[in-house]
Amino acid sequence: MKIGTAKHSYQADEALLTTRPQRLWMGLFALGLCIAPFMLDNYWLYLACLVAINVASATGLNILTGYTGLVSLGQAAFMAVGAYTVGWMQLRLGTPFLLNIVAGGIVAAAVGLLVGLPSLRVKGLYLAIATIAASIILHFVFVNWQSVTNGNSGLTLTPATFLGTPLTDYKQLYFVFVPITALMVLGAANLFRTRVGRAFIAIRDRDISAEVLGISLLRYKLTSFAISSFYAGVAGGMWAYFFRVVTPESFPFVYSIFFLAAIIVGGMGTILGAILGAVFMTLVPELLRFGIDWLTPVLPNAAAMLSPVRTIVFGLLIVGFLIFEPKGLAEIVQRTRRYFHLWPFKK
Amino acid sequence: MSDLLFFFEVTLAGLGSGALLSLTALAFVLIYKATRVINLAVGEMLMLGGYLFFAFAAGFGLPAWAAIPLAIAGGGLVGAVVERGLIRPMLGESPIAVFMVTIGLGSILVGLVELIWGTDPRALPAFMGNTPIFIGEAYVSRKIAIAFAVAAVVIAVFLVLFRYWRGGVALRATATDQAAAYSCGINVPGVFSLAWVIGCGTAAGAGVLLGSIGGISPAMGVFGLSALVVVIVGGLDSVAGALVGGLVIGLIEAWAGTYLGGEFKLVTTFGLLLVALMIRPYGLFGTTEIERL
Amino acid sequence: MTGALDSGATGAARLEVEDLSLSFGGLKALRGVSFSAEPGSITALIGPNGAGKTSMFNCISGFYKPQKGSVRFDGRDVTRMHPPERAALGFARTFQNIALFRGMTVLDNIKLGRHAHMKTGLLQALAYWGPAQREEMELRAEVERRIIDFLEIDHIRNMPVAALSYGLQKRVELARALAMRPRILLLDEPVAGMNREETEDMARFILDVKEEWGTTILMVEHDMGMVMDISDHVVVLNFGEVIARGLPHEVQADPHVTEAYLGSGDPAALMARLKGETGTTGNSGAPTDDRREDVA
Ligand SMILES: Nc1ncnc2c1ncn2[C@@H]1O[C@H](COP(=O)(O)OP(=O)(O)OP(=O)(O)O)[C@@H](O)[C@H]1O
Ligand SMILES: [Mg+2]
């Protein structure tokens, strides 16, 4: 394969979607996203919104953990920072929806920078534990900073208004959340076409040689923390407008584990992986609910089993993927793709 | 009652729970030293130990002297199964991946316990008696005193075993240099299994002690978080760090909980953890890893 | 940020190391080492295992902080400068234990070398907008034209580096160093572990870099045949001290050098290598790429 030297051919070679089938599928997918709200009932719309929120946050964590190799167990806490920021601005300042969401991201990014500071000295699992510490300290702040967070009773939000319409039902929220998430995913994909993304991956693969090759660890580790928590903050902001109540218990520690699980199951360090993982991990508990509902006539106390079974399946998915498919769902998709090659186009 | 006496009592209680932390941390360090696995499920192993004891003592009506060893053996058995089934397939994978496996394992254990015994907290059948013990004028809960004594004895036994028992020596050799241990004819996979069996058995035993003090519930695994602080502060691969760290964290939690209020317990310890990490990234007694180009 | 330090100067630089001392606890890795690398020439730094050659490189690229002495780059004192800033000045290097980024393709590894000279910031990167895109396209074109063609690696550009043979990995490392716009190129054992043919290829590439790019090259190498063939100047280290320096044939004849090498291993093999007859794989043993895998 020899690539011509004309400039436009490099551009084509470095595009996000390089083959015709890829572009076709992406087009179909986008079309599907547009018409889906008109076909889905309220329950599925609810899930679609939740998926959008989780995809945004998982994509952020993937930048930090999957691409930069800095394991964080604090993603939910950063979401909480975004959610509280949005709630506070909405209630106290009455500022517009989009501004609040962006501000939620920025405040979360600032907190993320702070939490990222230990990453300059502490590595690997020690860092993961430092992020647990940060989550616990943040939780303490949420409970005790009464004047801003309203303590344990939390904040209750009014619906967001966007272009003069209050966003009260799931369909409206869908049409706001999905574009925001799509933009964030696109941003993440772009990042890895540039020197910033390459610097992240270099730090993940071998940070000390990366430094000698011209990458400032200080700058890029902190950048990665900031951007990942920005994503979390925006996701948390959407979460706040979605559930409209934010309390210290809204973003428990297991939610952080959930995101780590999502990128593991989906495939760390691939854009597709974070998306697939977040979708999958959000939907599995619902599928289990159907399963249990279906069993109820046979097993009278099946309903009580739902929560433990979800917990078990959650653990089994993490363990199972790590052992049997460490590259996650994204790898399965790649394999399938290779199998069908360029279908439906002939080569 | 004088403030000083009260402080003394709080301190004693802190040392008591500190000894339990040391014991749990020891279980953790044991596994880490031998296999380089951070076992985040150690808290859940502890919980499982409490429930196994509950099953044997309350379910089958066995006396404590039979139920305790059974609970510990049950914990050890689970440790063996986990090592063979989940950890060994991950040999050679990144430490982070293995760490995540133990997180998944924790989730599985919690789910199983909830499925079998439900989510409500339960009290363990009493086997220690209730008469308080006095040291001078200071009051110590009998259960805490016994827990402290048992933990101290177990730790002492461990230290002796490490030094003189063949298995202990093999374990230390493996911890120092896996390849060298292997070429000296030490059965390294065997050592891995052994470490998991002993580690999980120890955690289960600690669970029985902890459960008999405060009752058991599926959420009692959070005790593992405090133990995690202990090993990070002490150094993941340091037995001395686990012992000293356990007592220090126990004391700090007791003081913070009493003088500042219960909600300050975790923040204080985790705040200290952050400070400790910034000052000494590999713990107070841990081995610094040197990186070369 | 580091890009701003890019002086814009190009061409070969002069490197001077003066009275450099480095110790690790009690171990003195370098004791008052002084030497210089002249613009546009190839200087070889040789010496038995553990002599302190890699430590010297690490001091020059800023990874180790020497306790004493200075490193000067075109007369400018850079001893206290951080590694990324030095990279922006034009310090480029390869590593003894291959340090490619295994999660990236060959092309991305090479592009990464340019990092310190690029300007794209975070927001531009997220949008892949105007200047960011232009910068990437220019980089791609230049990498293709000046590096990939030059080093004859166009057939592997889209492969993950982990899939490459050892020799090719070393070549990709050279490519990445060249992408750093080197004004001084530090090569740590560029042909260790290579077979004869690969060694000859690499020697040719190094000479070509010197001739076509005019870069100053400082090279650590155990393969005496290659050292004698291509270097202009040789500096010999032993136990952290310079024991000889001069033109290749002068050093070859120096009894101190023979003695140093004799003290460190199998005499016959070493004599053979000193005479430059073998052109074999160097004596650094099996190259280990995983010295620090455990800290992932
Ligand atoms: N980070 C470090 N900590 C402690 N000692 C070190 C460190 N780096 C190097 N050394 C020691 O410094 C001495 C010089 O090592 P160096 O790697 O510079 O040797 P070298 O000349 O490159 O040898 P080789 O030919 O084997 O590559 C050796 O004794 C080595 O063990
Ligand atoms: Mg060396």
PDB file of N, CA, C and O in Angstrom, chain B residues 153-204:
ATOM      1  N   VAL B 153      -2.627 -12.575  69.313  1.00  0.00           N
ATOM      2  CA  VAL B 153      -2.060 -13.922  69.289  1.00  0.00           C
ATOM      3  C   VAL B 153      -1.892 -14.410  67.857  1.00  0.00           C
ATOM      4  O   VAL B 153      -0.835 -14.935  67.474  1.00  0.00           O
ATOM      5  N   VAL B 154      -2.936 -14.210  67.054  1.00  0.00           N
ATOM      6  CA  VAL B 154      -2.862 -14.687  65.668  1.00  0.00           C
ATOM      7  C   VAL B 154      -1.695 -14.029  64.946  1.00  0.00           C
ATOM      8  O   VAL B 154      -0.921 -14.682  64.227  1.00  0.00           O
ATOM      9  N   ILE B 155      -1.550 -12.722  65.131  1.00  0.00           N
ATOM     10  CA  ILE B 155      -0.470 -12.013  64.454  1.00  0.00           C
ATOM     11  C   ILE B 155       0.882 -12.552  64.902  1.00  0.00           C
ATOM     12  O   ILE B 155       1.774 -12.796  64.086  1.00  0.00           O
ATOM     13  N   ALA B 156       0.997 -12.789  66.224  1.00  0.00           N
ATOM     14  CA  ALA B 156       2.265 -13.320  66.735  1.00  0.00           C
ATOM     15  C   ALA B 156       2.551 -14.678  66.109  1.00  0.00           C
ATOM     16  O   ALA B 156       3.679 -14.956  65.668  1.00  0.00           O
ATOM     17  N   VAL B 157       1.517 -15.531  66.033  1.00  0.00           N
ATOM     18  CA  VAL B 157       1.709 -16.846  65.430  1.00  0.00           C
ATOM     19  C   VAL B 157       2.179 -16.708  63.987  1.00  0.00           C
ATOM     20  O   VAL B 157       3.101 -17.392  63.539  1.00  0.00           O
ATOM     21  N   PHE B 158       1.566 -15.760  63.276  1.00  0.00           N
ATOM     22  CA  PHE B 158       1.951 -15.537  61.888  1.00  0.00           C
ATOM     23  C   PHE B 158       3.416 -15.160  61.774  1.00  0.00           C
ATOM     24  O   PHE B 158       4.145 -15.679  60.933  1.00  0.00           O
ATOM     25  N   LEU B 159       3.830 -14.248  62.648  1.00  0.00           N
ATOM     26  CA  LEU B 159       5.209 -13.782  62.554  1.00  0.00           C
ATOM     27  C   LEU B 159       6.178 -14.943  62.769  1.00  0.00           C
ATOM     28  O   LEU B 159       7.173 -15.076  62.055  1.00  0.00           O
ATOM     29  N   VAL B 160       5.831 -15.810  63.725  1.00  0.00           N
ATOM     30  CA  VAL B 160       6.689 -16.963  63.973  1.00  0.00           C
ATOM     31  C   VAL B 160       6.693 -17.892  62.766  1.00  0.00           C
ATOM     32  O   VAL B 160       7.750 -18.351  62.306  1.00  0.00           O
ATOM     33  N   LEU B 161       5.499 -18.127  62.211  1.00  0.00           N
ATOM     34  CA  LEU B 161       5.406 -19.022  61.056  1.00  0.00           C
ATOM     35  C   LEU B 161       6.225 -18.480  59.884  1.00  0.00           C
ATOM     36  O   LEU B 161       6.913 -19.228  59.197  1.00  0.00           O
ATOM     37  N   PHE B 162       6.120 -17.181  59.638  1.00  0.00           N
ATOM     38  CA  PHE B 162       6.876 -16.573  58.551  1.00  0.00           C
ATOM     39  C   PHE B 162       8.353 -16.887  58.660  1.00  0.00           C
ATOM     40  O   PHE B 162       9.035 -17.152  57.703  1.00  0.00           O
ATOM     41  N   ARG B 163       8.836 -16.803  59.909  1.00  0.00           N
ATOM     42  CA  ARG B 163      10.270 -16.950  60.123  1.00  0.00           C
ATOM     43  C   ARG B 163      10.708 -18.395  59.985  1.00  0.00           C
ATOM     44  O   ARG B 163      11.691 -18.675  59.327  1.00  0.00           O
ATOM     45  N   TYR B 164       9.957 -19.302  60.618  1.00  0.00           N
ATOM     46  CA  TYR B 164      10.519 -20.637  60.807  1.00  0.00           C
ATOM     47  C   TYR B 164       9.843 -21.742  59.997  1.00  0.00           C
ATOM     48  O   TYR B 164      10.452 -22.737  59.669  1.00  0.00           O
ATOM     49  N   TRP B 165       8.582 -21.563  59.687  1.00  0.00           N
ATOM     50  CA  TRP B 165       7.888 -22.651  58.984  1.00  0.00           C
ATOM     51  C   TRP B 165       8.336 -22.687  57.523  1.00  0.00           C
ATOM     52  O   TRP B 165       8.569 -21.636  56.919  1.00  0.00           O
ATOM     53  N   ARG B 166       8.426 -23.889  56.943  1.00  0.00           N
ATOM     54  CA  ARG B 166       8.886 -24.003  55.552  1.00  0.00           C
ATOM     55  C   ARG B 166       8.025 -23.193  54.600  1.00  0.00           C
ATOM     56  O   ARG B 166       8.519 -22.492  53.738  1.00  0.00           O
ATOM     57  N   GLY B 167       6.699 -23.340  54.784  1.00  0.00           N
ATOM     58  CA  GLY B 167       5.771 -22.614  53.901  1.00  0.00           C
ATOM     59  C   GLY B 167       5.992 -21.113  54.005  1.00  0.00           C
ATOM     60  O   GLY B 167       5.959 -20.394  53.012  1.00  0.00           O
ATOM     61  N   GLY B 168       6.271 -20.648  55.248  1.00  0.00           N
ATOM     62  CA  GLY B 168       6.492 -19.219  55.456  1.00  0.00           C
ATOM     63  C   GLY B 168       7.749 -18.750  54.744  1.00  0.00           C
ATOM     64  O   GLY B 168       7.782 -17.696  54.118  1.00  0.00           O
ATOM     65  N   VAL B 169       8.786 -19.588  54.819  1.00  0.00           N
ATOM     66  CA  VAL B 169      10.039 -19.236  54.167  1.00  0.00           C
ATOM     67  C   VAL B 169       9.842 -19.186  52.650  1.00  0.00           C
ATOM     68  O   VAL B 169      10.282 -18.253  51.973  1.00  0.00           O
ATOM     69  N   ALA B 170       9.122 -20.194  52.126  1.00  0.00           N
ATOM     70  CA  ALA B 170       8.845 -20.218  50.689  1.00  0.00           C
ATOM     71  C   ALA B 170       8.097 -18.962  50.285  1.00  0.00           C
ATOM     72  O   ALA B 170       8.367 -18.353  49.241  1.00  0.00           O
ATOM     73  N   LEU B 171       7.181 -18.568  51.148  1.00  0.00           N
ATOM     74  CA  LEU B 171       6.382 -17.386  50.859  1.00  0.00           C
ATOM     75  C   LEU B 171       7.261 -16.139  50.784  1.00  0.00           C
ATOM     76  O   LEU B 171       7.159 -15.334  49.863  1.00  0.00           O
ATOM     77  N   ARG B 172       8.157 -16.028  51.753  1.00  0.00           N
ATOM     78  CA  ARG B 172       9.018 -14.845  51.738  1.00  0.00           C
ATOM     79  C   ARG B 172       9.938 -14.866  50.534  1.00  0.00           C
ATOM     80  O   ARG B 172      10.196 -13.849  49.903  1.00  0.00           O
ATOM     81  N   ALA B 173      10.433 -16.057  50.202  1.00  0.00           N
ATOM     82  CA  ALA B 173      11.317 -16.167  49.047  1.00  0.00           C
ATOM     83  C   ALA B 173      10.582 -15.737  47.784  1.00  0.00           C
ATOM     84  O   ALA B 173      11.087 -14.968  46.973  1.00  0.00           O
ATOM     85  N   THR B 174       9.344 -16.220  47.636  1.00  0.00           N
ATOM     86  CA  THR B 174       8.568 -15.872  46.454  1.00  0.00           C
ATOM     87  C   THR B 174       8.330 -14.372  46.388  1.00  0.00           C
ATOM     88  O   THR B 174       8.383 -13.759  45.326  1.00  0.00           O
ATOM     89  N   ALA B 175       8.079 -13.788  47.565  1.00  0.00           N
ATOM     90  CA  ALA B 175       7.820 -12.357  47.593  1.00  0.00           C
ATOM     91  C   ALA B 175       9.041 -11.578  47.140  1.00  0.00           C
ATOM     92  O   ALA B 175       8.932 -10.573  46.448  1.00  0.00           O
ATOM     93  N   THR B 176      10.221 -12.048  47.539  1.00  0.00           N
ATOM     94  CA  THR B 176      11.426 -11.307  47.202  1.00  0.00           C
ATOM     95  C   THR B 176      11.758 -11.424  45.726  1.00  0.00           C
ATOM     96  O   THR B 176      12.071 -10.435  45.060  1.00  0.00           O
ATOM     97  N   ASP B 177      11.733 -12.630  45.213  1.00  0.00           N
ATOM     98  CA  ASP B 177      12.103 -12.803  43.806  1.00  0.00           C
ATOM     99  C   ASP B 177      11.445 -14.066  43.268  1.00  0.00           C
ATOM    100  O   ASP B 177      11.884 -15.171  43.544  1.00  0.00           O
ATOM    101  N   GLN B 178      10.394 -13.859  42.489  1.00  0.00           N
ATOM    102  CA  GLN B 178       9.620 -14.997  42.010  1.00  0.00           C
ATOM    103  C   GLN B 178      10.460 -15.958  41.181  1.00  0.00           C
ATOM    104  O   GLN B 178      10.437 -17.164  41.403  1.00  0.00           O
ATOM    105  N   ALA B 179      11.202 -15.393  40.240  1.00  0.00           N
ATOM    106  CA  ALA B 179      11.960 -16.248  39.327  1.00  0.00           C
ATOM    107  C   ALA B 179      13.004 -17.041  40.093  1.00  0.00           C
ATOM    108  O   ALA B 179      13.162 -18.249  39.885  1.00  0.00           O
ATOM    109  N   ALA B 180      13.695 -16.361  41.015  1.00  0.00           N
ATOM    110  CA  ALA B 180      14.735 -17.044  41.785  1.00  0.00           C
ATOM    111  C   ALA B 180      14.118 -18.147  42.635  1.00  0.00           C
ATOM    112  O   ALA B 180      14.648 -19.254  42.715  1.00  0.00           O
ATOM    113  N   ALA B 181      12.975 -17.836  43.265  1.00  0.00           N
ATOM    114  CA  ALA B 181      12.311 -18.835  44.088  1.00  0.00           C
ATOM    115  C   ALA B 181      11.971 -20.055  43.243  1.00  0.00           C
ATOM    116  O   ALA B 181      12.152 -21.196  43.659  1.00  0.00           O
ATOM    117  N   TYR B 182      11.496 -19.785  42.051  1.00  0.00           N
ATOM    118  CA  TYR B 182      11.113 -20.858  41.149  1.00  0.00           C
ATOM    119  C   TYR B 182      12.310 -21.756  40.846  1.00  0.00           C
ATOM    120  O   TYR B 182      12.232 -22.970  40.928  1.00  0.00           O
ATOM    121  N   SER B 183      13.436 -21.102  40.539  1.00  0.00           N
ATOM    122  CA  SER B 183      14.600 -21.904  40.162  1.00  0.00           C
ATOM    123  C   SER B 183      15.207 -22.605  41.373  1.00  0.00           C
ATOM    124  O   SER B 183      15.984 -23.527  41.215  1.00  0.00           O
ATOM    125  N   CYS B 184      14.870 -22.196  42.584  1.00  0.00           N
ATOM    126  CA  CYS B 184      15.335 -22.911  43.771  1.00  0.00           C
ATOM    127  C   CYS B 184      14.438 -24.094  44.073  1.00  0.00           C
ATOM    128  O   CYS B 184      14.549 -24.707  45.134  1.00  0.00           O
ATOM    129  N   GLY B 185      13.487 -24.357  43.221  1.00  0.00           N
ATOM    130  CA  GLY B 185      12.633 -25.507  43.427  1.00  0.00           C
ATOM    131  C   GLY B 185      11.427 -25.227  44.301  1.00  0.00           C
ATOM    132  O   GLY B 185      10.743 -26.140  44.739  1.00  0.00           O
ATOM    133  N   ILE B 186      11.169 -23.959  44.577  1.00  0.00           N
ATOM    134  CA  ILE B 186       9.972 -23.639  45.352  1.00  0.00           C
ATOM    135  C   ILE B 186       8.756 -23.720  44.433  1.00  0.00           C
ATOM    136  O   ILE B 186       8.784 -23.234  43.295  1.00  0.00           O
ATOM    137  N   ASN B 187       7.731 -24.338  44.927  1.00  0.00           N
ATOM    138  CA  ASN B 187       6.505 -24.500  44.144  1.00  0.00           C
ATOM    139  C   ASN B 187       5.725 -23.179  44.162  1.00  0.00           C
ATOM    140  O   ASN B 187       4.879 -22.961  45.021  1.00  0.00           O
ATOM    141  N   VAL B 188       6.053 -22.306  43.217  1.00  0.00           N
ATOM    142  CA  VAL B 188       5.480 -20.958  43.264  1.00  0.00           C
ATOM    143  C   VAL B 188       3.954 -20.952  43.152  1.00  0.00           C
ATOM    144  O   VAL B 188       3.283 -20.291  43.942  1.00  0.00           O
ATOM    145  N   PRO B 189       3.371 -21.700  42.206  1.00  0.00           N
ATOM    146  CA  PRO B 189       1.897 -21.731  42.183  1.00  0.00           C
ATOM    147  C   PRO B 189       1.317 -22.214  43.506  1.00  0.00           C
ATOM    148  O   PRO B 189       0.296 -21.703  43.975  1.00  0.00           O
ATOM    149  N   GLY B 190       2.006 -23.174  44.123  1.00  0.00           N
ATOM    150  CA  GLY B 190       1.551 -23.664  45.426  1.00  0.00           C
ATOM    151  C   GLY B 190       1.565 -22.544  46.454  1.00  0.00           C
ATOM    152  O   GLY B 190       0.632 -22.396  47.250  1.00  0.00           O
ATOM    153  N   VAL B 191       2.621 -21.732  46.418  1.00  0.00           N
ATOM    154  CA  VAL B 191       2.719 -20.614  47.347  1.00  0.00           C
ATOM    155  C   VAL B 191       1.572 -19.630  47.114  1.00  0.00           C
ATOM    156  O   VAL B 191       0.979 -19.114  48.058  1.00  0.00           O
ATOM    157  N   PHE B 192       1.255 -19.406  45.839  1.00  0.00           N
ATOM    158  CA  PHE B 192       0.138 -18.498  45.525  1.00  0.00           C
ATOM    159  C   PHE B 192      -1.143 -19.001  46.191  1.00  0.00           C
ATOM    160  O   PHE B 192      -1.846 -18.256  46.870  1.00  0.00           O
ATOM    161  N   SER B 193      -1.425 -20.300  45.986  1.00  0.00           N
ATOM    162  CA  SER B 193      -2.630 -20.864  46.580  1.00  0.00           C
ATOM    163  C   SER B 193      -2.603 -20.723  48.091  1.00  0.00           C
ATOM    164  O   SER B 193      -3.573 -20.290  48.715  1.00  0.00           O
ATOM    165  N   LEU B 194      -1.451 -21.069  48.647  1.00  0.00           N
ATOM    166  CA  LEU B 194      -1.307 -21.013  50.092  1.00  0.00           C
ATOM    167  C   LEU B 194      -1.612 -19.612  50.608  1.00  0.00           C
ATOM    168  O   LEU B 194      -2.356 -19.429  51.579  1.00  0.00           O
ATOM    169  N   ALA B 195      -1.034 -18.609  49.940  1.00  0.00           N
ATOM    170  CA  ALA B 195      -1.238 -17.232  50.386  1.00  0.00           C
ATOM    171  C   ALA B 195      -2.722 -16.874  50.352  1.00  0.00           C
ATOM    172  O   ALA B 195      -3.251 -16.248  51.275  1.00  0.00           O
ATOM    173  N   TRP B 196      -3.397 -17.286  49.298  1.00  0.00           N
ATOM    174  CA  TRP B 196      -4.827 -16.967  49.218  1.00  0.00           C
ATOM    175  C   TRP B 196      -5.628 -17.698  50.278  1.00  0.00           C
ATOM    176  O   TRP B 196      -6.549 -17.148  50.865  1.00  0.00           O
ATOM    177  N   VAL B 197      -5.279 -18.972  50.496  1.00  0.00           N
ATOM    178  CA  VAL B 197      -6.017 -19.733  51.506  1.00  0.00           C
ATOM    179  C   VAL B 197      -5.827 -19.098  52.878  1.00  0.00           C
ATOM    180  O   VAL B 197      -6.797 -18.816  53.585  1.00  0.00           O
ATOM    181  N   ILE B 198      -4.562 -18.833  53.221  1.00  0.00           N
ATOM    182  CA  ILE B 198      -4.310 -18.264  54.547  1.00  0.00           C
ATOM    183  C   ILE B 198      -4.904 -16.862  54.633  1.00  0.00           C
ATOM    184  O   ILE B 198      -5.551 -16.501  55.620  1.00  0.00           O
ATOM    185  N   GLY B 199      -4.692 -16.065  53.586  1.00  0.00           N
ATOM    186  CA  GLY B 199      -5.202 -14.694  53.608  1.00  0.00           C
ATOM    187  C   GLY B 199      -6.705 -14.653  53.784  1.00  0.00           C
ATOM    188  O   GLY B 199      -7.237 -13.923  54.638  1.00  0.00           O
ATOM    189  N   CYS B 200      -7.416 -15.432  52.980  1.00  0.00           N
ATOM    190  CA  CYS B 200      -8.879 -15.392  53.051  1.00  0.00           C
ATOM    191  C   CYS B 200      -9.372 -16.019  54.351  1.00  0.00           C
ATOM    192  O   CYS B 200     -10.358 -15.553  54.939  1.00  0.00           O
ATOM    193  N   GLY B 201      -8.687 -17.076  54.817  1.00  0.00           N
ATOM    194  CA  GLY B 201      -9.058 -17.656  56.107  1.00  0.00           C
ATOM    195  C   GLY B 201      -8.905 -16.629  57.217  1.00  0.00           C
ATOM    196  O   GLY B 201      -9.779 -16.479  58.086  1.00  0.00           O
ATOM    197  N   THR B 202      -7.794 -15.901  57.189  1.00  0.00           N
ATOM    198  CA  THR B 202      -7.558 -14.870  58.201  1.00  0.00           C
ATOM    199  C   THR B 202      -8.650 -13.805  58.149  1.00  0.00           C
ATOM    200  O   THR B 202      -9.185 -13.385  59.184  1.00  0.00           O
ATOM    201  N   ALA B 203      -8.969 -13.377  56.920  1.00  0.00           N
ATOM    202  CA  ALA B 203     -10.009 -12.357  56.789  1.00  0.00           C
ATOM    203  C   ALA B 203     -11.325 -12.882  57.353  1.00  0.00           C
ATOM    204  O   ALA B 203     -12.053 -12.165  58.060  1.00  0.00           O
ATOM    205  N   ALA B 204     -11.645 -14.154  57.050  1.00  0.00           N
ATOM    206  CA  ALA B 204     -12.893 -14.727  57.564  1.00  0.00           C
ATOM    207  C   ALA B 204     -12.890 -14.732  59.088  1.00  0.00           C
ATOM    208  O   ALA B 204     -13.895 -14.391  59.736  1.00  0.00           O
TER     209      ALA B 204
END
